[in-house]
Short mmCIF file of C-alpha atoms in Angstrom, two decimals:
data_model
loop_
_atom_site.label_atom_id
_atom_site.label_comp_id
_atom_site.label_asym_id
_atom_site.label_seq_id
_atom_site.Cartn_x
_atom_site.Cartn_y
_atom_site.Cartn_z
CA MET A 29 -30.48 -60.65 -19.74
CA ASN A 30 -28.64 -59.24 -16.74
CA TRP A 31 -24.99 -59.57 -17.75
CA ILE A 32 -23.74 -57.94 -14.55
CA ALA A 33 -25.41 -60.64 -12.44
CA ILE A 34 -24.09 -63.31 -14.79
CA ALA A 35 -20.54 -61.96 -14.50
CA VAL A 36 -20.78 -61.78 -10.70
CA THR A 37 -22.09 -65.34 -10.55
CA PHE A 38 -19.38 -66.80 -12.78
CA LYS A 39 -16.68 -64.89 -10.93
CA LEU A 40 -18.02 -66.18 -7.62
CA ALA A 41 -18.33 -69.77 -8.85
CA LEU A 42 -14.89 -69.74 -10.44
CA LEU A 43 -13.16 -68.31 -7.38
CA THR A 44 -15.03 -70.74 -5.13
CA ALA A 45 -13.88 -73.67 -7.25
CA VAL A 46 -10.27 -72.43 -7.28
CA VAL A 47 -10.17 -71.87 -3.52
CA LEU A 48 -11.79 -75.25 -2.88
CA LEU A 49 -9.23 -76.91 -5.12
CA VAL A 50 -6.48 -75.44 -2.92
CA VAL A 51 -8.19 -75.86 0.46
CA GLY A 52 -9.95 -79.12 -0.37
CA LEU A 53 -6.82 -81.08 -1.32
CA PRO A 54 -5.18 -81.18 2.14
CA ILE A 55 -8.54 -81.84 3.81
CA ALA A 56 -9.28 -84.70 1.41
CA TYR A 57 -5.74 -86.04 1.82
CA TRP A 58 -6.08 -86.08 5.56
CA LEU A 59 -9.55 -87.68 5.39
CA THR A 60 -8.20 -90.41 3.13
CA PHE A 61 -4.95 -91.30 4.85
CA SER A 62 -5.49 -90.45 8.51
CA LYS A 63 -5.88 -93.43 10.80
CA TRP A 64 -7.33 -91.38 13.62
CA ARG A 65 -10.27 -93.22 15.12
CA TRP A 66 -12.41 -90.09 15.54
CA LYS A 67 -12.00 -89.15 11.88
CA PHE A 68 -15.73 -89.61 11.29
CA ILE A 69 -16.38 -86.48 13.36
CA VAL A 70 -14.49 -84.36 10.84
CA GLU A 71 -16.07 -86.26 7.95
CA SER A 72 -19.51 -85.36 9.29
CA VAL A 73 -18.56 -81.69 9.64
CA VAL A 74 -17.33 -81.55 6.04
CA ALA A 75 -20.55 -83.19 4.81
CA LEU A 76 -22.79 -80.93 6.91
CA PRO A 77 -23.55 -78.37 4.15
CA LEU A 78 -25.12 -81.20 2.13
CA VAL A 79 -27.96 -81.57 4.60
CA LEU A 80 -28.01 -78.27 6.46
CA PRO A 81 -30.71 -75.84 5.28
CA PRO A 82 -28.92 -72.97 3.48
CA THR A 83 -30.70 -70.44 5.69
CA VAL A 84 -29.20 -72.08 8.79
CA LEU A 85 -25.72 -71.95 7.30
CA GLY A 86 -26.37 -68.40 6.09
CA PHE A 87 -27.59 -67.34 9.51
CA TYR A 88 -24.52 -68.67 11.28
CA ILE A 89 -22.17 -67.11 8.73
CA LEU A 90 -23.98 -63.79 9.06
CA VAL A 91 -23.65 -63.87 12.83
CA ALA A 92 -20.04 -65.05 12.65
CA ILE A 93 -18.85 -62.34 10.28
CA GLY A 94 -21.22 -59.55 11.38
CA PRO A 95 -20.11 -56.43 13.26
CA HIS A 96 -21.07 -57.95 16.62
CA SER A 97 -18.61 -60.83 16.39
CA PRO A 98 -14.86 -60.54 17.11
CA VAL A 99 -14.05 -61.96 13.66
CA GLY A 100 -16.31 -59.43 11.96
CA ARG A 101 -14.90 -56.53 13.99
CA PHE A 102 -11.33 -57.61 13.25
CA TYR A 103 -12.08 -57.78 9.53
CA SER A 104 -13.74 -54.37 9.39
CA ASP A 105 -10.91 -52.82 11.43
CA VAL A 106 -8.31 -54.17 9.02
CA VAL A 107 -10.12 -53.77 5.70
CA GLY A 108 -12.23 -50.73 6.54
CA HIS A 109 -15.66 -52.12 5.82
CA PRO A 110 -17.73 -54.97 7.29
CA LEU A 111 -17.71 -58.39 5.63
CA PRO A 112 -21.44 -59.18 5.30
CA PHE A 113 -23.17 -58.07 2.09
CA THR A 114 -19.90 -57.86 0.18
CA PHE A 115 -18.49 -60.07 -2.55
CA GLU A 116 -15.77 -61.35 -0.20
CA GLY A 117 -18.37 -62.32 2.41
CA LEU A 118 -20.36 -64.12 -0.23
CA LEU A 119 -17.23 -65.91 -1.43
CA LEU A 120 -16.50 -67.13 2.09
CA ALA A 121 -20.06 -68.39 2.44
CA SER A 122 -19.92 -70.13 -0.96
CA ILE A 123 -16.68 -71.88 -0.04
CA LEU A 124 -18.21 -73.29 3.13
CA TYR A 125 -21.44 -74.13 1.35
CA SER A 126 -19.73 -76.02 -1.49
CA LEU A 127 -17.01 -77.67 0.59
CA PRO A 128 -18.42 -81.23 0.45
CA PHE A 129 -18.96 -80.95 -3.30
CA ALA A 130 -15.20 -80.61 -3.70
CA VAL A 131 -13.86 -82.69 -0.81
CA GLN A 132 -15.98 -85.78 -1.33
CA PRO A 133 -14.96 -86.43 -4.97
CA PHE A 134 -11.35 -85.65 -4.02
CA THR A 135 -11.47 -88.21 -1.20
CA ALA A 136 -13.11 -90.79 -3.44
CA ALA A 137 -10.37 -90.29 -6.04
CA PHE A 138 -7.54 -90.56 -3.51
CA GLU A 139 -9.02 -93.79 -2.18
CA GLN A 140 -8.89 -95.27 -5.69
CA VAL A 141 -5.14 -94.79 -5.91
CA ASP A 142 -3.36 -98.12 -5.39
CA ARG A 143 -1.84 -98.16 -1.90
CA ARG A 144 1.06 -100.30 -3.10
CA LEU A 145 2.15 -97.57 -5.51
CA ILE A 146 2.09 -94.98 -2.73
CA GLU A 147 4.00 -97.16 -0.32
CA THR A 148 6.55 -98.05 -2.99
CA SER A 149 7.08 -94.37 -3.65
CA TRP A 150 7.68 -93.74 0.05
CA THR A 151 10.00 -96.73 0.33
CA LEU A 152 12.01 -95.46 -2.62
CA GLY A 153 12.66 -92.29 -0.62
CA ALA A 154 10.21 -89.84 -2.16
CA SER A 155 8.83 -87.42 0.41
CA LYS A 156 5.13 -87.46 1.23
CA LEU A 157 4.73 -84.13 -0.56
CA LYS A 158 6.51 -85.38 -3.68
CA THR A 159 4.47 -88.58 -3.65
CA PHE A 160 1.32 -86.51 -3.37
CA PHE A 161 2.03 -84.19 -6.27
CA GLN A 162 3.80 -86.62 -8.58
CA LEU A 163 1.80 -89.76 -7.93
CA ILE A 164 -1.50 -89.25 -6.14
CA VAL A 165 -2.62 -86.06 -7.89
CA PRO A 166 -1.89 -87.28 -11.45
CA LEU A 167 -3.76 -90.52 -10.73
CA SER A 168 -6.74 -88.61 -9.33
CA THR A 169 -7.23 -86.03 -12.10
CA THR A 170 -10.76 -87.12 -12.94
CA GLY A 171 -11.85 -86.87 -9.30
CA LEU A 172 -10.18 -83.50 -8.88
CA ILE A 173 -11.86 -82.09 -11.98
CA THR A 174 -15.18 -83.57 -10.88
CA GLY A 175 -14.87 -81.89 -7.47
CA ALA A 176 -13.91 -78.53 -8.93
CA VAL A 177 -16.65 -78.66 -11.55
CA LEU A 178 -19.32 -79.72 -9.06
CA SER A 179 -18.42 -76.98 -6.60
CA PHE A 180 -18.49 -74.51 -9.50
CA ALA A 181 -21.94 -75.68 -10.57
CA HIS A 182 -23.26 -75.80 -7.03
CA THR A 183 -22.16 -72.21 -6.41
CA LEU A 184 -23.83 -71.06 -9.65
CA GLY A 185 -27.22 -71.99 -8.31
CA GLU A 186 -27.03 -71.19 -4.63
CA PHE A 187 -29.89 -69.09 -3.38
CA GLY A 188 -30.62 -69.40 0.32
CA VAL A 189 -27.13 -68.59 1.50
CA VAL A 190 -26.84 -65.69 -0.96
CA LEU A 191 -30.15 -64.32 0.25
CA MET A 192 -28.96 -64.40 3.86
CA VAL A 193 -25.44 -62.98 3.54
CA GLY A 194 -25.46 -61.35 0.09
CA GLY A 195 -27.95 -58.52 0.39
CA ASN A 196 -28.71 -58.46 -3.36
CA ILE A 197 -26.40 -55.63 -4.40
CA GLU A 198 -25.90 -55.10 -8.10
CA GLY A 199 -22.42 -55.88 -9.40
CA GLU A 200 -21.41 -57.12 -5.97
CA THR A 201 -23.68 -59.81 -4.55
CA ARG A 202 -26.63 -60.03 -6.95
CA THR A 203 -26.19 -63.48 -8.43
CA VAL A 204 -28.16 -65.01 -11.27
CA SER A 205 -30.53 -66.93 -9.00
CA ILE A 206 -31.36 -63.75 -7.04
CA ASP A 207 -31.78 -61.86 -10.31
CA ILE A 208 -34.38 -64.41 -11.46
CA TYR A 209 -36.23 -63.94 -8.16
CA ASP A 210 -36.13 -60.15 -8.65
CA GLU A 211 -37.33 -60.33 -12.25
CA VAL A 212 -40.32 -62.46 -11.22
CA GLN A 213 -41.25 -59.89 -8.57
CA ALA A 214 -40.97 -57.15 -11.17
CA LEU A 215 -43.38 -59.27 -13.25
CA ASN A 216 -40.76 -59.50 -15.97
CA TYR A 217 -41.34 -63.17 -16.73
CA ALA A 218 -39.59 -62.98 -20.10
CA GLY A 219 -36.39 -61.73 -18.44
CA ALA A 220 -36.60 -64.40 -15.75
CA ALA A 221 -37.19 -67.11 -18.35
CA LYS A 222 -34.10 -66.15 -20.36
CA THR A 223 -31.81 -66.19 -17.34
CA ALA A 224 -33.37 -69.39 -16.02
CA LEU A 225 -32.78 -71.07 -19.36
CA LEU A 226 -29.14 -70.00 -19.33
CA LEU A 227 -28.71 -71.50 -15.86
CA LEU A 228 -30.43 -74.70 -16.95
CA VAL A 229 -28.19 -75.06 -20.01
CA VAL A 230 -24.99 -74.36 -18.07
CA SER A 231 -25.94 -76.73 -15.24
CA TYR A 232 -26.79 -79.48 -17.69
CA GLY A 233 -23.57 -78.89 -19.61
CA VAL A 234 -21.54 -79.14 -16.43
CA LEU A 235 -23.18 -82.41 -15.46
CA LEU A 236 -22.66 -83.77 -18.98
CA LEU A 237 -18.99 -83.02 -18.57
CA VAL A 238 -18.80 -84.72 -15.17
CA TYR A 239 -20.62 -87.86 -16.25
CA ALA A 240 -18.75 -88.08 -19.54
CA MET A 241 -15.48 -87.89 -17.65
CA ASN A 242 -16.46 -90.52 -15.13
CA ARG A 243 -17.89 -93.03 -17.55
CA LYS A 244 -16.28 -96.44 -17.61
CA VAL A 245 -16.75 -97.40 -21.28
CA TRP A 246 -14.30 -94.95 -22.81
CA ALA A 247 -12.50 -91.98 -21.43
CA VAL A 248 -12.53 -88.51 -22.96
CA TRP A 249 -8.79 -88.48 -22.46
CA PRO A 250 -6.90 -91.58 -23.64
CA GLN A 251 -5.51 -93.86 -20.96
CA ARG A 252 -1.96 -93.10 -20.00
CA MET B 19 -6.50 -74.17 -20.20
CA ILE B 20 -4.97 -72.01 -17.49
CA GLN B 21 -4.64 -69.09 -19.90
CA ILE B 22 -8.33 -69.39 -20.75
CA ILE B 23 -9.27 -69.35 -17.07
CA ILE B 24 -7.09 -66.31 -16.41
CA ALA B 25 -8.53 -64.53 -19.45
CA LEU B 26 -12.06 -65.29 -18.25
CA CYS B 27 -11.20 -64.01 -14.77
CA MET B 28 -9.84 -60.76 -16.18
CA LEU B 29 -12.89 -60.34 -18.36
CA MET B 30 -15.24 -60.79 -15.43
CA ILE B 31 -13.35 -58.57 -13.05
CA THR B 32 -13.02 -55.70 -15.51
CA GLY B 33 -16.54 -56.29 -16.81
CA VAL B 34 -17.96 -55.68 -13.38
CA ASN B 35 -15.88 -52.74 -12.34
CA VAL B 36 -16.46 -50.39 -15.26
CA ALA B 37 -17.63 -47.37 -13.31
CA VAL B 38 -16.78 -43.86 -14.36
CA ALA B 39 -19.11 -41.72 -12.30
CA GLU B 40 -20.11 -42.31 -8.69
CA VAL B 41 -22.27 -45.29 -7.91
CA ILE B 42 -24.88 -44.96 -5.19
CA THR B 43 -26.35 -48.04 -3.61
CA ILE B 44 -29.96 -47.80 -2.52
CA GLY B 45 -31.99 -50.22 -0.45
CA ALA B 46 -35.64 -49.46 -1.20
CA ALA B 47 -38.92 -50.90 0.01
CA SER B 48 -40.41 -53.01 -2.73
CA ASP B 49 -43.56 -50.86 -3.03
CA LEU B 50 -41.12 -48.58 -4.90
CA ASN B 51 -40.43 -51.39 -7.39
CA PHE B 52 -41.75 -49.66 -10.50
CA ALA B 53 -41.61 -46.02 -9.40
CA PHE B 54 -37.94 -46.20 -8.46
CA ARG B 55 -36.85 -47.94 -11.65
CA GLU B 56 -38.22 -44.90 -13.46
CA ILE B 57 -36.77 -42.42 -10.97
CA ALA B 58 -33.36 -44.12 -11.01
CA MET B 59 -33.28 -43.98 -14.80
CA GLU B 60 -34.13 -40.27 -14.87
CA TYR B 61 -31.69 -39.48 -12.08
CA GLU B 62 -28.91 -41.34 -13.88
CA LYS B 63 -29.61 -39.31 -17.02
CA ALA B 64 -29.69 -36.03 -15.13
CA SER B 65 -26.64 -36.58 -12.90
CA GLY B 66 -24.36 -38.98 -14.78
CA ASN B 67 -24.15 -41.05 -11.61
CA GLN B 68 -25.14 -44.66 -11.46
CA VAL B 69 -27.81 -46.12 -9.18
CA ARG B 70 -27.61 -49.64 -7.81
CA LEU B 71 -31.11 -50.44 -6.66
CA THR B 72 -31.92 -53.28 -4.30
CA LEU B 73 -35.58 -53.89 -3.53
CA GLY B 74 -36.91 -55.82 -0.57
CA SER B 75 -38.91 -55.59 2.61
CA SER B 76 -38.18 -52.62 4.87
CA GLY B 77 -37.68 -54.78 7.94
CA ASN B 78 -35.10 -56.95 6.18
CA PHE B 79 -33.14 -53.87 5.12
CA TYR B 80 -33.24 -52.59 8.68
CA ALA B 81 -31.73 -55.87 9.90
CA GLN B 82 -29.16 -55.90 7.10
CA ILE B 83 -28.08 -52.33 7.79
CA GLN B 84 -27.52 -53.23 11.42
CA ASN B 85 -25.28 -56.04 10.18
CA GLY B 86 -23.27 -53.61 8.09
CA ALA B 87 -24.97 -53.67 4.67
CA PRO B 88 -23.21 -51.11 2.45
CA PHE B 89 -26.18 -48.97 1.41
CA ASP B 90 -25.81 -45.24 0.88
CA LEU B 91 -29.53 -44.57 1.10
CA TYR B 92 -32.37 -46.46 2.71
CA PHE B 93 -35.97 -45.92 1.61
CA SER B 94 -38.28 -47.60 4.08
CA ALA B 95 -42.03 -48.11 3.75
CA ASP B 96 -42.24 -47.44 7.49
CA ILE B 97 -40.52 -44.35 8.82
CA SER B 98 -40.04 -45.96 12.25
CA TYR B 99 -37.14 -48.05 10.92
CA PRO B 100 -35.02 -45.11 9.68
CA ARG B 101 -36.02 -43.25 12.84
CA LYS B 102 -34.56 -46.07 14.94
CA LEU B 103 -31.37 -45.95 12.87
CA GLU B 104 -31.21 -42.20 13.46
CA GLU B 105 -31.57 -42.71 17.22
CA ALA B 106 -28.78 -45.28 17.08
CA GLY B 107 -26.55 -42.68 15.40
CA ARG B 108 -26.18 -44.65 12.19
CA THR B 109 -27.51 -41.95 9.85
CA VAL B 110 -26.27 -38.63 8.51
CA PRO B 111 -27.80 -36.09 10.95
CA GLY B 112 -30.73 -34.22 9.46
CA SER B 113 -31.07 -36.55 6.48
CA LEU B 114 -34.27 -38.25 7.66
CA TYR B 115 -37.01 -37.35 5.20
CA GLN B 116 -40.58 -38.49 4.94
CA TYR B 117 -40.80 -38.94 1.19
CA ALA B 118 -44.32 -40.27 0.80
CA VAL B 119 -47.39 -41.77 2.35
CA GLY B 120 -48.38 -45.12 0.92
CA ARG B 121 -51.82 -46.59 0.35
CA ILE B 122 -53.06 -50.16 0.21
CA VAL B 123 -55.56 -51.61 -2.21
CA LEU B 124 -57.52 -54.81 -2.62
CA TRP B 125 -56.47 -56.28 -5.96
CA ALA B 126 -57.89 -59.08 -8.08
CA GLY B 127 -57.22 -60.28 -11.61
CA LYS B 128 -59.61 -59.24 -14.41
CA ASP B 129 -60.98 -62.75 -14.95
CA SER B 130 -61.76 -63.33 -11.29
CA HIS B 131 -65.17 -61.56 -11.64
CA LEU B 132 -65.08 -60.45 -8.02
CA ASP B 133 -67.02 -57.32 -7.13
CA LEU B 134 -64.31 -55.41 -5.32
CA SER B 135 -66.63 -52.51 -4.47
CA ARG B 136 -67.83 -54.65 -1.55
CA GLY B 137 -64.46 -53.95 0.03
CA LEU B 138 -62.71 -56.27 2.43
CA GLU B 139 -66.04 -57.98 3.25
CA ILE B 140 -65.55 -59.93 0.03
CA LEU B 141 -62.63 -61.82 1.58
CA ARG B 142 -65.18 -63.92 3.48
CA GLU B 143 -66.46 -65.43 0.20
CA PRO B 144 -65.92 -69.21 0.22
CA ALA B 145 -64.83 -69.00 -3.44
CA ILE B 146 -61.75 -67.11 -2.28
CA ARG B 147 -59.21 -69.67 -1.18
CA LYS B 148 -55.96 -67.76 -1.07
CA ILE B 149 -55.32 -64.15 -0.10
CA ALA B 150 -51.87 -62.67 -0.70
CA ILE B 151 -50.40 -60.08 1.65
CA ALA B 152 -46.82 -59.15 2.53
CA ASN B 153 -45.32 -60.79 5.62
CA PRO B 154 -46.49 -58.54 8.49
CA LYS B 155 -43.46 -59.59 10.51
CA HIS B 156 -41.09 -57.42 8.52
CA ALA B 157 -43.10 -55.72 5.77
CA PRO B 158 -45.03 -52.54 6.69
CA TYR B 159 -47.60 -53.15 3.93
CA GLY B 160 -48.34 -56.53 5.46
CA ARG B 161 -48.95 -54.89 8.83
CA ALA B 162 -51.28 -52.33 7.22
CA ALA B 163 -53.19 -55.14 5.48
CA VAL B 164 -53.68 -57.01 8.76
CA ALA B 165 -54.79 -53.80 10.53
CA ALA B 166 -57.34 -53.07 7.80
CA MET B 167 -58.69 -56.63 7.96
CA GLU B 168 -59.01 -56.30 11.72
CA HIS B 169 -60.78 -52.97 11.28
CA PHE B 170 -63.38 -54.62 9.04
CA LYS B 171 -63.54 -57.58 11.46
CA VAL B 172 -62.69 -60.14 8.81
CA TYR B 173 -59.19 -61.04 9.96
CA ASP B 174 -60.08 -63.95 12.26
CA GLN B 175 -62.24 -65.55 9.59
CA VAL B 176 -59.72 -65.27 6.78
CA LYS B 177 -56.38 -65.64 8.50
CA ASP B 178 -56.06 -69.27 7.43
CA LYS B 179 -56.33 -68.22 3.80
CA LEU B 180 -53.44 -65.78 3.99
CA ILE B 181 -50.39 -66.38 1.82
CA LEU B 182 -47.42 -64.30 2.92
CA GLY B 183 -45.12 -62.74 0.36
CA GLU B 184 -41.57 -62.05 1.45
CA ASN B 185 -42.25 -58.43 0.52
CA ILE B 186 -45.11 -56.53 -1.10
CA SER B 187 -43.83 -57.12 -4.67
CA GLN B 188 -43.89 -60.84 -4.14
CA ALA B 189 -47.42 -60.64 -2.74
CA ALA B 190 -48.40 -58.73 -5.89
CA GLN B 191 -46.74 -61.35 -8.07
CA PHE B 192 -48.70 -64.09 -6.28
CA ILE B 193 -52.03 -62.57 -7.38
CA GLU B 194 -50.87 -61.31 -10.76
CA SER B 195 -49.83 -64.85 -11.67
CA GLY B 196 -53.16 -66.28 -10.48
CA ALA B 197 -51.56 -68.32 -7.69
CA CYS B 198 -53.72 -66.38 -5.21
CA ASP B 199 -57.30 -65.28 -5.84
CA ILE B 200 -57.06 -61.85 -4.33
CA GLY B 201 -54.64 -59.80 -2.29
CA ILE B 202 -53.91 -56.60 -0.44
CA ILE B 203 -51.01 -54.80 -2.07
CA ALA B 204 -49.54 -51.33 -2.47
CA LEU B 205 -51.41 -48.85 -4.64
CA SER B 206 -48.05 -48.00 -6.26
CA LEU B 207 -47.83 -51.55 -7.65
CA ALA B 208 -51.50 -51.71 -8.71
CA VAL B 209 -51.15 -48.60 -10.89
CA ALA B 210 -47.84 -49.70 -12.45
CA PRO B 211 -48.15 -50.50 -16.17
CA ALA B 212 -47.20 -54.14 -15.60
CA MET B 213 -50.24 -54.69 -13.33
CA LYS B 214 -52.76 -52.06 -14.29
CA SER B 215 -54.07 -53.77 -17.41
CA LYS B 216 -54.39 -57.13 -15.71
CA GLY B 217 -56.72 -56.45 -12.83
CA THR B 218 -58.99 -54.20 -10.86
CA TYR B 219 -58.46 -52.67 -7.46
CA TRP B 220 -60.34 -51.07 -4.61
CA GLU B 221 -58.62 -48.50 -2.44
CA VAL B 222 -58.72 -49.48 1.22
CA PRO B 223 -59.75 -46.35 3.18
CA ALA B 224 -56.65 -44.78 4.70
CA GLU B 225 -58.26 -44.39 8.14
CA THR B 226 -58.67 -48.15 8.59
CA HIS B 227 -54.99 -48.79 9.19
CA PRO B 228 -52.01 -46.94 10.66
CA LEU B 229 -50.66 -44.37 8.22
CA LEU B 230 -47.97 -45.80 5.94
CA GLU B 231 -45.50 -42.99 6.49
CA GLN B 232 -42.45 -43.73 4.41
CA GLY B 233 -39.04 -42.44 5.39
CA ALA B 234 -35.61 -42.21 3.83
CA VAL B 235 -32.20 -41.67 5.41
CA ILE B 236 -28.61 -41.36 4.27
CA LEU B 237 -26.45 -43.81 6.16
CA LYS B 238 -23.43 -42.60 8.05
CA SER B 239 -21.30 -45.43 6.66
CA SER B 240 -21.88 -44.11 3.11
CA LYS B 241 -18.80 -42.97 1.25
CA GLN B 242 -20.89 -41.10 -1.32
CA GLN B 243 -22.86 -38.81 0.97
CA GLU B 244 -22.85 -35.91 -1.50
CA SER B 245 -24.34 -38.02 -4.31
CA ALA B 246 -26.79 -39.54 -1.84
CA LYS B 247 -27.92 -36.01 -0.89
CA GLN B 248 -28.24 -35.20 -4.57
CA PHE B 249 -30.49 -38.24 -5.11
CA LEU B 250 -32.64 -37.28 -2.15
CA ALA B 251 -32.93 -33.77 -3.59
CA PHE B 252 -34.04 -35.30 -6.88
CA ILE B 253 -36.84 -37.17 -5.07
CA LYS B 254 -37.88 -33.94 -3.35
CA GLY B 255 -37.72 -32.04 -6.64
CA GLU B 256 -40.47 -31.46 -9.16
CA ARG B 257 -39.64 -34.38 -11.45
CA GLY B 258 -39.28 -36.88 -8.61
CA GLN B 259 -42.54 -35.76 -7.00
CA GLU B 260 -44.36 -36.00 -10.31
CA ILE B 261 -43.29 -39.63 -10.77
CA MET B 262 -44.13 -40.55 -7.18
CA LYS B 263 -47.60 -39.01 -7.53
CA ARG B 264 -48.19 -40.89 -10.75
CA TYR B 265 -47.53 -44.14 -8.84
CA GLY B 266 -50.20 -43.26 -6.30
CA PHE B 267 -48.03 -41.92 -3.50
CA THR B 268 -49.14 -38.96 -1.45
CA VAL B 269 -46.09 -36.73 -1.37
CA PRO B 270 -45.33 -34.06 1.22
CA SER B 271 -46.52 -30.68 -0.03
CA ALA B 272 -43.41 -28.70 0.87
CA GLY B 273 -40.50 -29.97 -1.19
#
């Protein structure tokens, strides 16, 4: 089994989930509470990676961060090397690719929070920020964990985007799904089967966790 | 919980970055799939350096390098790609080296009972439904396969049966697994231990397609140019040449 690829993949998935937890919260908050009439435009943009072919997303990211774009040139001037085909480039792509998998459960959880509680908190003088962290977030834990876990799992298995912007470099951008592809081409079916099984088990485990957490009958954590 | 996550992070980060000697990153045409695994292993033993090998189609690597892919060395199955990089000033001057000439073969699994000695004519057989080749758009071996089929005037009749692999290794995997009936692949893959016992092959005459001149360059963006030169010297050396020959490559006579 290719432990280097496994380590790269878990590192990528974990960082993606962490970043999405940070970036996704304000986006989800805004999507839930904004009364702007054109909000659906932003909602559609956030959901786009769900339906967009990964190669299309990968192509645009590649062009956007490549040496011919201003963003790409700025990055390589500052950091000293270009962004495509590096771990950082792959991380950026994964964040965009998994965005809806984090934001949508977050939004769903925020919508479940009783409006009266939120408005009471505001009326009692708590700032919006304080209300968010001390009321909304604690009441949305399940949704937040679901979003983080789903974006983690989704990143574990991404292939098309990685193929486009990753470049399959060992220890850097060769993820587990690319490693399976490589092993099959090297006719090493036994190696591919082992890694595939690992991915299957982890993916199933993650979904078990999500569904167990979201079930109505009894909660894994006792009700507060 | 947070401690566990942090501990896991640390483990992964340190686990990946354990590198004592220099690491050279090589993008190599996938006809080198088996030969280069062996060469990389021997080079690592001899030099103490580490080789990170990425295999794929030459045309894809060319596009990736233009987009800033961090390879130290590029081994193309078609020397015109590294030549273009040299003209664009992206290579270390004087590093361009024609390391081999490749050959294509017609390959079929042992239990297919096809008489390959009939050559490419056999592709017309109605029993043959799917023919694997590499994608001629970006894989030199795919272009050679199409040229050979055109030379034998079978291309127009069989072009609807063609299944395109993303690179020549994938085309080989398509026939090895039985998903395609027959295919045109690199000799270097046909003679590799993983394939040799499973099928038979017929060497497509070299004069029926443009010569598969294979070229390597060291990229200017490489930060390990000395180690890259050392690897190139290993390929040119006796041991490297011996391995390449064993995998069916014609190697330049003067090392």
